[in-house]
Amino acid sequence: MGLRAGKRRIWLKMLSASLLRRRSRVIAALAAITIGATVLSGMLSVYWDIPRQLEREFRSYGANLVLVPSGEVGVMGLRAMRRAASLLPADRVIGVTPYRYETLSINRQPFTAAGTYLDEARRTNPYWRLEGEWPASDEEMLMGADAAGHIGAAPGTRVRVSGRGRNNRPFAGEMTISGLVRSGGPEDAMLFMEMSMLESLTGTRGEANLVDISVAGSEGELRKMADASRESVTSVTPRLLRRVVGSETAVLAKLRYLVFLVTVVALALIFICVATGMLTSVMERSREIGLKKALGADNAAIMGEFLGEGAVLGIAGGLLGSFAGYFFAQLIGISVFGRSAAFEPLTIPAAVAVSVLTTALAALPPVRRAADIEPAVVLRGE
Amino acid sequence: MGESGPDNILELIGVTMDYGQVKALNDVSMTVRRGEWLSIMGPSGSGKTTMMNIVGCLDRPTSGRVILDGEEISRLGGRALTTIRRDKIGLIFQQFHLAPYLTAVENVMLAQYYHSLPDEEEAMAALSRVGLSERAGHLPSQLSGGEQQRVCIARALINHPMLILADEPTGNLDEANEHMVLDIFRQLHSGGSAIIVVTHAHDVGARAERVVMLEHGRIAGIVEGRGIHGHRHDDAHA
Ligand SMILES: Nc1ncnc2c1ncn2[C@@H]1O[C@H](COP(=O)(O)OP(=O)(O)OP(=O)(O)O)[C@@H](O)[C@H]1O
Ligand SMILES: [Mg+2]
């Protein structure tokens, strides 16, 4: 039947006429919605992606989860440690670094030496400032800057290390200090060498006193991970480094709050522009509205027409805005956070939905005004 | 006067309309029979448009009763009035009031749109009834005043109203167009529609079966039958 088609034809004609005939006003409203949606979708991208990236980056400021041996023993098996670490989500883990501590002497001065996997340590401790080089072979080691000061060592200095290992058996060896570590923490007084080197000096094997883990996640997620590993690997006790985690979470929360505020301002902009634009349009068209009412249009029909117009503007502005928002997000990401935000396809429907909703909300007061128009009054005028 | 019943499409009983201090209608009572052609004449400001608005369900009287097609409408709410207006009344305005962006046929379809569903064939038939089938695709700005008024008439009769209200339908038309419009009214009348025409022009008023004379919101007289030519009565030019 052509009747439905007739209905659509008249509806479309009225809609397009009202959009096209007041072109400059429509363009102004559309521009406002587009700008609002741009900010909205850009902020959404920043909101989703940048904190995720920053979380990863924050993690690289050091371990946020440590594993220590359960009970009095003081050491744990590396196998148990690996098992506990394997319970963590692999894609979140930035580094797992076991440390085996022994006391060594250099020039009769005692130092705490840590055997570790230096590659891993480098990843877990990117904030270490290094003078010299990372060890290139097993015979090379790092020395804390304070410790080096005690014995007057510099990068390249060869030293003789000695001590008592397993079963109190004495050991000794020559090593080269490839670099000096400065962290501002206890590391500054320590030595760092490859785990295998320490093991061959002391005769121990497959043991660690502490495991530093750097993993991305919120405080709550971390607690869950810790609980999971505590339950299934009893010889290992996980501990959260809470102070660090808490402040990171606070920074991210502030960032999110900022994004939220900017978005609210953008939505207020949409609201004001659409509301005033439509109000003017209702007043300009009061006679036409009166005519439609005289022809039998009820308030629902009149309101539907204005809301339909608002919806078209909202959808168009939302689509344009989410397109522009992508570039906006890159701009913010790069200029503010020094990284580009990944494109999140969900921002498109989200931006469109929010624009349509805001526009519809903004259209409500003018639409009320339209419903209040008395045909007898407006049709009387000359 | 005062006898209501199935014979009457409209009955006004003591209808008064106040606009602040102005009594636009003052205790007006009258009836209109089904299928009757009635004229309302009177000087400017005598309350003609006010009465049409009340009868046309565009407005409510301050007091008094209005019975349209057996139903009391004077106290109905806006939504109920809209429904009655849509289903029973065809309105023709002095200032045409066409949607400028719709073609002639689409303007007719607009009345169908708010009534039920637009039907282009029917709308075309209504246009050809007022002699405008050739101009169906033209915008109001491309039509003469007389043609625009005929579009309004086609629009008013498209939903088969039982009562057609025309407020000075020929006020802006030349003689030829006036004749054409009156011709259409005559056809509608002989088709059984009741018509109320507000006019300043004696020759237009004289076409009706009865002429109601309004003055200062009161009925100053009702002239029965045709041929009020020569029947001297003041009109707006005073
Ligand atoms: N909305 C209004 N507010 C105040 N006064 C009004 C209003 N509408 C009409 N009036 C007054 O009511 C009186 C009747 O007006 P109405 O329009 O019914 O006259 P009319 O007979 O149609 O006149 P005309 O021949 O000039 O069209 C006039 O005095 C007019 O000023
Ligand atoms: Mg009038």
XYZ file of C-alpha atoms and ligand atoms in Angstrom:
652
model
C 0.000 0.000 0.000
C 1.114 3.528 -0.744
C -0.443 4.963 2.377
C 2.472 4.320 4.699
C 4.768 5.656 2.005
C 2.629 8.776 1.913
C 3.031 9.206 5.632
C 6.788 8.840 5.359
C 6.903 11.250 2.436
C 5.105 14.014 4.291
C 7.149 13.367 7.424
C 10.441 13.446 5.542
C 9.419 16.526 3.649
C 8.512 18.360 6.826
C 11.695 17.227 8.536
C 13.999 18.174 5.697
C 12.163 21.439 5.119
C 12.534 22.420 8.714
C 16.221 21.454 8.721
C 17.038 23.069 5.387
C 14.952 26.201 5.616
C 16.611 27.412 8.768
C 19.999 26.337 7.571
C 22.189 28.702 9.537
C 20.498 27.887 12.819
C 20.621 24.184 12.126
C 24.289 24.430 11.239
C 24.959 26.271 14.485
C 23.163 23.580 16.489
C 24.885 20.842 14.532
C 28.258 22.478 15.122
C 27.599 22.651 18.839
C 26.586 19.013 18.961
C 29.583 18.009 16.865
C 31.997 19.888 19.089
C 30.365 18.408 22.158
C 30.510 14.922 20.698
C 34.122 15.458 19.657
C 35.095 16.303 23.192
C 32.942 13.482 24.473
C 34.354 10.778 22.246
C 37.898 12.111 22.528
C 37.590 12.091 26.276
C 36.128 8.608 26.207
C 39.141 7.354 24.282
C 41.471 9.095 26.685
C 39.419 7.764 29.548
C 39.649 4.165 28.378
C 43.050 3.900 26.952
C 45.431 6.355 28.550
C 44.929 5.114 32.142
C 45.506 1.583 30.893
C 48.770 2.673 29.338
C 49.730 4.737 32.341
C 48.975 1.832 34.613
C 51.507 -0.166 32.698
C 53.961 2.647 32.914
C 53.443 3.158 36.622
C 54.114 -0.514 37.076
C 57.482 -0.016 35.529
C 58.354 2.232 38.440
C 59.024 -0.898 40.408
C 57.540 -3.981 41.915
C 54.080 -3.793 43.355
C 53.847 -7.395 44.494
C 56.522 -9.410 46.253
C 56.717 -13.083 47.058
C 58.498 -14.117 50.245
C 59.024 -17.583 51.662
C 56.329 -18.819 54.034
C 57.370 -19.715 57.589
C 60.796 -19.421 59.160
C 62.920 -20.967 56.468
C 63.993 -17.762 54.737
C 64.319 -19.266 51.295
C 61.864 -20.651 48.797
C 62.330 -22.921 45.853
C 62.489 -21.193 42.493
C 60.076 -23.838 41.181
C 57.426 -22.888 43.748
C 58.098 -19.256 42.961
C 57.573 -19.901 39.221
C 54.379 -21.750 39.982
C 53.053 -18.852 42.055
C 54.032 -16.354 39.372
C 52.377 -18.446 36.672
C 49.039 -17.877 38.385
C 49.205 -14.222 37.458
C 47.621 -13.200 34.163
C 50.490 -13.402 31.692
C 49.461 -10.324 29.716
C 49.564 -8.146 32.836
C 52.959 -9.216 34.086
C 55.754 -6.792 33.308
C 58.535 -8.552 35.185
C 59.219 -11.326 37.690
C 62.583 -10.982 39.408
C 63.803 -13.415 42.045
C 66.632 -12.430 44.390
C 68.946 -14.693 46.306
C 70.845 -12.803 48.995
C 74.309 -13.751 50.281
C 76.896 -11.859 52.248
C 80.213 -11.348 50.448
C 83.358 -9.541 51.350
C 85.307 -7.198 49.140
C 88.460 -5.757 50.650
C 87.308 -7.247 53.962
C 84.196 -5.149 53.870
C 80.910 -7.127 54.018
C 78.266 -6.478 51.417
C 74.902 -7.991 50.643
C 75.059 -9.511 47.202
C 71.920 -10.349 45.272
C 71.875 -13.042 42.656
C 69.157 -12.397 40.157
C 68.275 -12.567 36.471
C 69.722 -9.260 35.429
C 67.540 -8.992 32.323
C 64.450 -9.263 34.494
C 65.856 -6.928 37.113
C 66.443 -4.366 34.438
C 62.815 -4.584 33.409
C 61.422 -4.424 36.954
C 63.670 -1.529 37.916
C 63.732 0.909 35.008
C 64.162 3.775 37.426
C 67.656 2.608 38.421
C 70.169 5.140 37.300
C 73.245 3.433 36.032
C 76.734 4.740 35.688
C 78.572 2.422 33.327
C 77.112 -0.658 31.678
C 74.844 -3.545 32.506
C 76.912 -6.704 32.956
C 77.675 -8.363 29.650
C 78.892 -11.645 31.132
C 78.685 -13.725 34.309
C 81.987 -12.311 35.556
C 80.603 -8.812 35.624
C 78.362 -7.298 38.270
C 76.640 -4.082 39.326
C 77.526 -2.344 42.519
C 75.430 0.078 44.499
C 76.869 3.589 44.307
C 77.258 3.877 48.095
C 78.948 0.510 48.339
C 81.325 1.475 45.554
C 82.129 4.680 47.424
C 83.227 2.641 50.441
C 85.837 0.734 48.534
C 86.654 3.391 45.965
C 85.394 1.330 43.035
C 84.365 2.675 39.630
C 82.985 1.048 36.482
C 85.673 -1.234 35.176
C 87.262 -1.901 38.579
C 88.190 -5.535 39.121
C 87.562 -6.823 42.642
C 88.120 -10.023 44.553
C 84.998 -11.367 46.236
C 85.078 -13.940 49.001
C 82.837 -15.481 51.610
C 81.468 -18.685 53.052
C 78.865 -20.609 51.120
C 76.928 -23.801 51.577
C 78.082 -25.869 54.556
C 80.302 -22.964 55.543
C 82.678 -23.779 52.682
C 84.867 -20.776 51.810
C 84.811 -19.386 48.305
C 86.528 -16.604 46.386
C 86.596 -15.208 42.875
C 87.518 -12.227 40.664
C 84.796 -10.048 39.194
C 84.547 -6.803 37.253
C 82.219 -3.998 38.250
C 80.547 -3.015 34.968
C 78.315 -0.289 36.381
C 77.207 1.561 39.473
C 73.550 1.578 40.522
C 71.817 4.518 42.131
C 68.191 4.041 43.155
C 67.868 6.045 46.332
C 66.979 2.810 48.134
C 68.790 -0.127 49.757
C 70.090 -1.122 46.334
C 72.702 1.596 46.668
C 74.540 -0.483 49.252
C 74.282 -3.834 47.458
C 75.872 -5.923 44.736
C 73.944 -7.459 41.837
C 75.142 -10.394 39.797
C 73.698 -13.171 37.713
C 71.902 -15.822 39.751
C 74.048 -18.557 38.186
C 77.241 -16.759 39.185
C 76.153 -16.411 42.812
C 75.037 -20.034 42.832
C 78.351 -21.256 41.517
C 80.242 -19.161 44.078
C 78.168 -20.269 47.058
C 77.141 -23.708 45.939
C 73.421 -23.125 46.454
C 70.897 -23.971 43.769
C 67.308 -23.081 42.865
C 66.519 -20.902 45.827
C 65.347 -17.312 46.312
C 64.754 -15.097 49.339
C 62.467 -12.639 47.613
C 60.699 -12.222 44.305
C 59.820 -8.781 42.997
C 56.851 -8.797 40.651
C 55.660 -5.895 38.574
C 52.161 -6.410 37.303
C 49.528 -4.076 35.824
C 46.204 -3.849 37.599
C 44.129 -1.943 40.097
C 44.540 -2.389 43.805
C 41.546 -4.708 43.919
C 42.776 -6.832 41.053
C 46.180 -7.131 42.649
C 44.647 -8.255 45.913
C 42.705 -10.945 44.063
C 45.852 -12.147 42.312
C 47.695 -12.266 45.618
C 44.900 -14.221 47.260
C 44.826 -16.708 44.404
C 48.522 -17.458 44.623
C 48.461 -17.583 48.444
C 45.859 -20.325 48.299
C 47.438 -22.567 45.733
C 51.155 -22.276 46.501
C 51.541 -22.497 50.262
C 55.318 -22.324 50.457
C 55.202 -18.813 49.038
C 53.546 -15.794 50.641
C 52.551 -12.890 48.376
C 52.586 -9.331 49.725
C 51.255 -6.199 48.119
C 53.385 -3.099 48.191
C 50.373 -1.083 49.078
C 51.722 2.419 49.375
C 52.812 2.558 45.759
C 49.678 0.909 44.450
C 47.405 3.252 46.418
C 48.931 6.467 45.141
C 48.921 5.240 41.548
C 45.246 4.447 41.841
C 44.620 7.920 43.215
C 46.398 9.559 40.287
C 44.341 7.580 37.803
C 41.139 8.392 39.677
C 41.978 12.080 39.452
C 42.645 11.767 35.745
C 39.292 10.071 35.257
C 37.558 12.741 37.284
C 39.112 15.458 35.136
C 37.929 13.722 31.978
C 34.472 13.435 33.487
C 34.347 17.158 34.275
C 35.424 18.192 30.785
C 32.793 15.892 29.333
C 30.077 17.391 31.497
C 31.049 20.857 30.284
C 30.870 19.670 26.670
C 27.440 18.183 27.232
C 26.260 21.401 28.864
C 27.393 23.201 25.708
C 25.291 20.894 23.544
C 22.375 21.342 25.867
C 22.429 25.141 25.862
C 22.953 25.521 22.124
C 20.267 23.048 21.167
C 17.790 24.371 23.703
C 18.151 28.001 22.610
C 18.228 27.131 18.916
C 15.090 25.075 19.163
C 13.329 27.628 21.294
C 13.910 30.259 18.634
C 12.732 27.818 16.020
C 9.535 27.091 17.939
C 8.793 30.786 18.263
C 9.486 31.421 14.591
C 7.240 28.585 13.605
C 4.452 29.153 16.072
C 2.006 29.865 13.288
C 2.914 26.682 11.460
C 2.584 24.739 14.695
C -0.797 26.349 15.269
C -1.865 25.372 11.774
C -0.843 21.778 12.321
C -2.798 21.708 15.539
C -5.803 23.214 13.821
C -5.518 20.433 11.244
C -5.744 17.883 14.029
C -2.165 17.347 15.185
C -2.133 16.479 18.846
C 0.664 17.458 21.195
C 2.325 14.076 20.841
C 2.593 14.578 17.073
C 4.051 18.079 17.430
C 6.501 16.976 20.098
C 7.437 13.960 18.018
C 8.361 16.202 15.100
C 10.672 18.343 17.175
C 12.201 15.370 18.933
C 12.708 13.686 15.567
C 14.520 16.772 14.372
C 16.612 16.722 17.531
C 17.393 13.055 17.009
C 18.588 13.658 13.448
C 20.846 16.463 14.676
C 22.033 14.314 17.554
C 22.902 11.372 15.327
C 24.631 13.517 12.707
C 26.550 15.487 15.313
C 27.418 12.332 17.225
C 28.832 10.633 14.126
C 30.797 13.687 13.014
C 31.989 14.169 16.561
C 33.207 10.636 17.088
C 35.161 10.926 13.864
C 36.722 14.215 14.937
C 37.061 12.861 18.465
C 39.519 10.263 17.275
C 41.918 12.987 16.185
C 41.156 14.985 19.286
C 42.111 11.984 21.411
C 45.398 11.641 19.529
C 46.060 15.330 20.055
C 45.434 15.124 23.793
C 47.231 11.815 24.101
C 50.344 13.035 22.390
C 50.468 16.584 23.697
C 49.452 15.835 27.285
C 50.460 12.276 27.965
C 53.096 11.743 25.309
C 51.400 8.708 23.805
C 48.662 8.067 21.269
C 45.362 6.629 22.394
C 44.250 3.409 20.770
C 41.006 3.700 18.788
C 38.098 2.222 20.694
C 35.203 1.463 18.287
C 32.719 1.550 21.151
C 33.207 5.306 21.431
C 31.138 5.777 18.241
C 27.865 4.315 19.510
C 28.554 5.805 22.920
C 29.094 9.311 21.514
C 26.028 9.021 19.267
C 23.836 7.739 22.079
C 24.916 10.452 24.489
C 24.521 13.194 21.839
C 21.038 11.999 20.949
C 20.075 11.778 24.588
C 21.439 15.221 25.409
C 19.813 16.744 22.349
C 16.479 15.158 23.190
C 16.773 16.433 26.731
C 17.638 19.907 25.474
C 14.668 19.770 23.105
C 12.246 19.145 25.933
C 11.707 22.740 27.117
C 11.149 24.098 23.566
C 8.944 21.131 22.787
C 6.841 21.941 25.846
C 6.603 25.465 24.548
C 5.401 24.136 21.197
C 2.775 22.016 22.912
C 1.504 25.099 24.725
C 0.850 27.033 21.530
C -2.806 27.915 21.141
C -3.871 27.655 17.498
C -6.724 30.095 18.043
C -4.225 32.753 19.099
C -1.511 32.280 16.484
C -3.897 31.802 13.558
C -5.767 34.977 14.435
C -2.815 37.294 13.760
C -2.495 38.856 10.344
C -34.253 28.282 19.100
C -33.102 25.944 21.813
C -34.463 22.772 20.318
C -31.583 20.336 20.165
C -31.793 16.984 18.564
C -30.569 14.877 15.712
C -31.558 17.590 13.232
C -29.031 20.032 14.597
C -25.369 19.721 13.922
C -24.636 22.602 16.271
C -26.283 24.338 19.149
C -24.987 27.298 21.144
C -26.728 28.045 24.436
C -25.868 31.269 26.218
C -22.294 31.288 24.999
C -20.131 34.060 26.413
C -16.472 34.725 25.735
C -14.540 37.257 27.774
C -11.101 38.527 26.901
C -10.401 40.445 30.065
C -12.791 43.391 29.946
C -13.840 42.668 26.355
C -16.936 40.542 25.914
C -16.190 39.102 22.476
C -19.358 37.014 22.686
C -22.198 37.889 25.012
C -24.860 35.289 25.727
C -25.143 33.940 22.192
C -27.664 31.199 21.499
C -28.396 29.684 18.104
C -28.626 26.414 16.218
C -27.338 25.136 12.894
C -29.136 22.314 11.140
C -27.382 19.408 9.545
C -26.465 20.249 5.993
C -27.355 23.896 6.482
C -25.456 26.757 4.885
C -25.215 29.589 7.346
C -23.570 32.974 7.072
C -22.296 35.053 9.929
C -22.004 38.748 9.275
C -21.224 41.711 11.400
C -18.847 44.585 11.875
C -15.206 44.119 12.705
C -14.724 43.115 16.306
C -18.273 41.835 16.649
C -17.039 38.356 17.638
C -17.280 36.385 14.392
C -13.827 34.835 14.549
C -14.281 34.213 18.246
C -17.423 32.253 17.536
C -15.748 30.252 14.768
C -12.876 29.393 17.066
C -15.256 28.095 19.701
C -17.348 26.125 17.234
C -14.158 24.866 15.561
C -12.887 23.447 18.851
C -9.900 25.797 18.790
C -11.069 27.609 21.905
C -13.446 27.209 24.846
C -16.100 29.729 25.855
C -15.964 31.440 29.218
C -19.482 30.247 29.895
C -22.420 28.704 28.085
C -22.787 25.398 26.297
C -21.762 24.315 22.821
C -23.252 21.103 21.504
C -21.672 19.725 18.352
C -23.179 16.667 16.731
C -24.999 15.843 19.966
C -21.903 16.169 22.153
C -21.244 18.942 24.619
C -17.806 20.294 23.731
C -17.626 23.486 25.773
C -15.914 21.822 28.718
C -13.783 19.254 26.944
C -10.009 19.112 27.426
C -7.484 19.997 24.749
C -6.918 16.466 23.596
C -10.600 15.646 23.210
C -11.123 18.913 21.343
C -8.270 18.018 18.996
C -9.892 14.698 18.207
C -13.284 16.260 17.487
C -11.754 19.006 15.398
C -9.828 16.435 13.398
C -12.806 14.169 12.810
C -15.725 16.544 12.386
C -14.534 19.987 11.368
C -13.028 21.392 8.207
C -11.383 24.777 8.750
C -10.810 27.447 6.115
C -8.919 30.545 7.218
C -8.959 34.020 5.874
C -5.161 34.001 5.613
C -4.917 30.644 3.809
C -2.274 29.218 6.173
C -0.606 26.760 3.864
C 2.721 25.140 4.654
C 5.053 27.014 2.268
C 7.430 24.104 1.736
C 4.749 21.583 0.783
C 3.203 21.386 -2.674
C -0.534 21.855 -3.135
C -1.230 18.151 -2.990
C 1.076 17.684 -0.012
C -0.689 20.460 1.848
C -3.907 18.550 1.348
C -2.183 15.370 2.438
C -1.028 17.132 5.599
C -4.616 17.132 6.858
C -4.793 13.411 6.142
C -1.439 12.958 7.841
C -2.758 14.226 11.161
C -6.133 12.595 10.672
C -5.184 9.111 9.574
C -2.917 8.264 6.657
C -2.026 10.411 3.642
C -3.564 9.114 0.440
C -2.279 10.916 -2.600
C -5.042 9.665 -4.883
C -7.696 11.013 -2.576
C -5.840 14.270 -2.170
C -5.615 14.590 -5.951
C -9.343 13.960 -6.219
C -10.005 16.743 -3.715
C -7.764 19.086 -5.685
C -9.526 18.302 -8.919
C -12.826 19.012 -7.162
C -11.621 22.573 -6.625
C -10.244 22.676 -10.172
C -6.582 22.501 -9.256
C -5.431 19.100 -10.458
C -3.073 20.869 -12.869
C -1.328 22.720 -10.060
C -0.963 19.851 -7.611
C 2.830 19.922 -7.726
C 3.152 23.657 -7.175
C 4.261 25.334 -3.985
C 1.913 27.904 -2.401
C 4.278 30.680 -3.503
C 3.685 29.599 -7.100
C -0.108 29.836 -6.735
C -2.403 32.837 -6.883
C -4.401 33.845 -3.836
C -7.542 32.271 -5.250
C -5.717 29.072 -6.005
C -4.243 28.986 -2.522
C -7.682 29.420 -1.018
C -8.959 26.541 -3.151
C -6.119 24.379 -1.851
C -7.308 25.299 1.652
C -10.819 24.237 0.724
C -9.571 20.936 -0.659
C -7.637 20.472 2.562
C -10.705 21.295 4.661
C -12.909 18.751 2.940
C -10.373 15.948 2.567
C -11.394 14.171 5.782
C -15.138 14.427 5.037
C -16.030 16.788 7.892
C -19.662 17.151 8.860
C -19.163 20.873 9.409
C -17.067 23.259 7.328
C -16.084 26.558 8.944
C -14.815 29.300 6.679
C -13.632 32.600 8.165
C -13.819 35.196 5.408
C -12.823 32.721 2.707
C -13.252 35.274 -0.052
C -11.954 38.317 1.778
C -8.696 38.333 -0.177
C -10.090 37.177 -3.523
C -11.192 38.955 -6.661
C -14.667 38.444 -8.030
C -13.820 35.556 -10.344
C -12.116 33.621 -7.584
C -14.892 34.476 -5.170
C -17.393 32.944 -7.561
C -15.291 29.855 -7.932
C -15.062 29.423 -4.152
C -18.775 29.957 -3.697
C -19.419 27.443 -6.438
C -17.412 24.880 -4.553
C -19.364 25.664 -1.388
C -22.582 25.175 -3.288
C -21.419 21.768 -4.433
C -20.362 20.813 -0.912
C -23.673 22.045 0.387
C -25.632 20.012 -2.095
C -23.420 17.076 -1.108
C -24.860 17.388 2.400
C -22.126 19.254 4.286
C -23.081 21.917 6.807
C -21.197 25.143 6.107
C -20.716 28.231 8.226
C -19.219 31.156 6.358
C -18.079 34.337 8.047
C -18.116 37.241 5.641
C -18.285 40.960 5.293
C -19.599 40.765 1.766
C -23.380 40.854 1.311
C -23.354 38.887 -1.921
C -21.351 36.126 -0.226
C -23.569 36.121 2.839
C -26.623 36.071 0.620
C -25.763 32.639 -0.723
C -26.587 31.069 2.640
C -29.911 29.745 3.809
C -29.771 31.896 6.894
C -27.651 34.885 7.886
C -26.788 35.525 11.514
C -26.004 39.146 12.274
C -23.540 39.720 15.120
C -23.028 43.048 16.841
C -20.898 43.649 19.931
C -20.855 39.961 20.635
C -24.637 39.606 20.512
C -26.953 38.280 17.850
C -28.599 41.309 16.342
C -30.812 39.343 14.040
C -31.209 36.245 11.961
C -32.396 36.574 8.419
C -34.031 33.464 7.022
C -33.868 32.459 3.414
C -31.927 33.700 0.480
C -31.859 37.105 -1.003
C -30.751 39.534 1.624
C -29.735 41.751 -1.251
C -31.367 45.023 -0.458
C -31.960 44.017 3.125
C -30.123 46.891 4.696
C -27.854 45.998 7.552
C -24.688 47.605 8.829
C -21.461 45.920 8.131
C -17.846 46.403 8.924
C -17.200 49.344 6.673
C -18.922 51.532 9.192
N -6.905 36.923 22.253
C -7.634 38.039 22.472
N -7.347 38.807 23.530
C -8.070 39.915 23.780
N -9.057 40.330 23.023
C -9.407 39.605 21.956
C -8.706 38.424 21.622
N -9.243 37.896 20.517
C -10.242 38.740 20.162
N -10.321 39.742 21.006
C -11.301 40.798 20.973
O -12.573 40.204 20.872
C -13.400 40.973 20.024
C -13.947 40.068 18.941
O -12.902 39.702 18.090
P -13.109 38.811 16.800
O -11.825 38.510 16.223
O -14.017 37.704 17.142
O -13.880 39.841 15.853
P -14.325 39.604 14.350
O -15.795 39.781 14.333
O -13.782 38.376 13.821
O -13.647 40.859 13.644
P -13.048 40.957 12.151
O -14.218 41.152 11.273
O -12.193 42.179 12.215
O -12.278 39.723 11.892
C -12.553 42.107 19.492
O -12.843 43.263 20.274
C -11.151 41.646 19.739
O -10.318 42.747 19.983
Mg -12.371 37.823 12.312
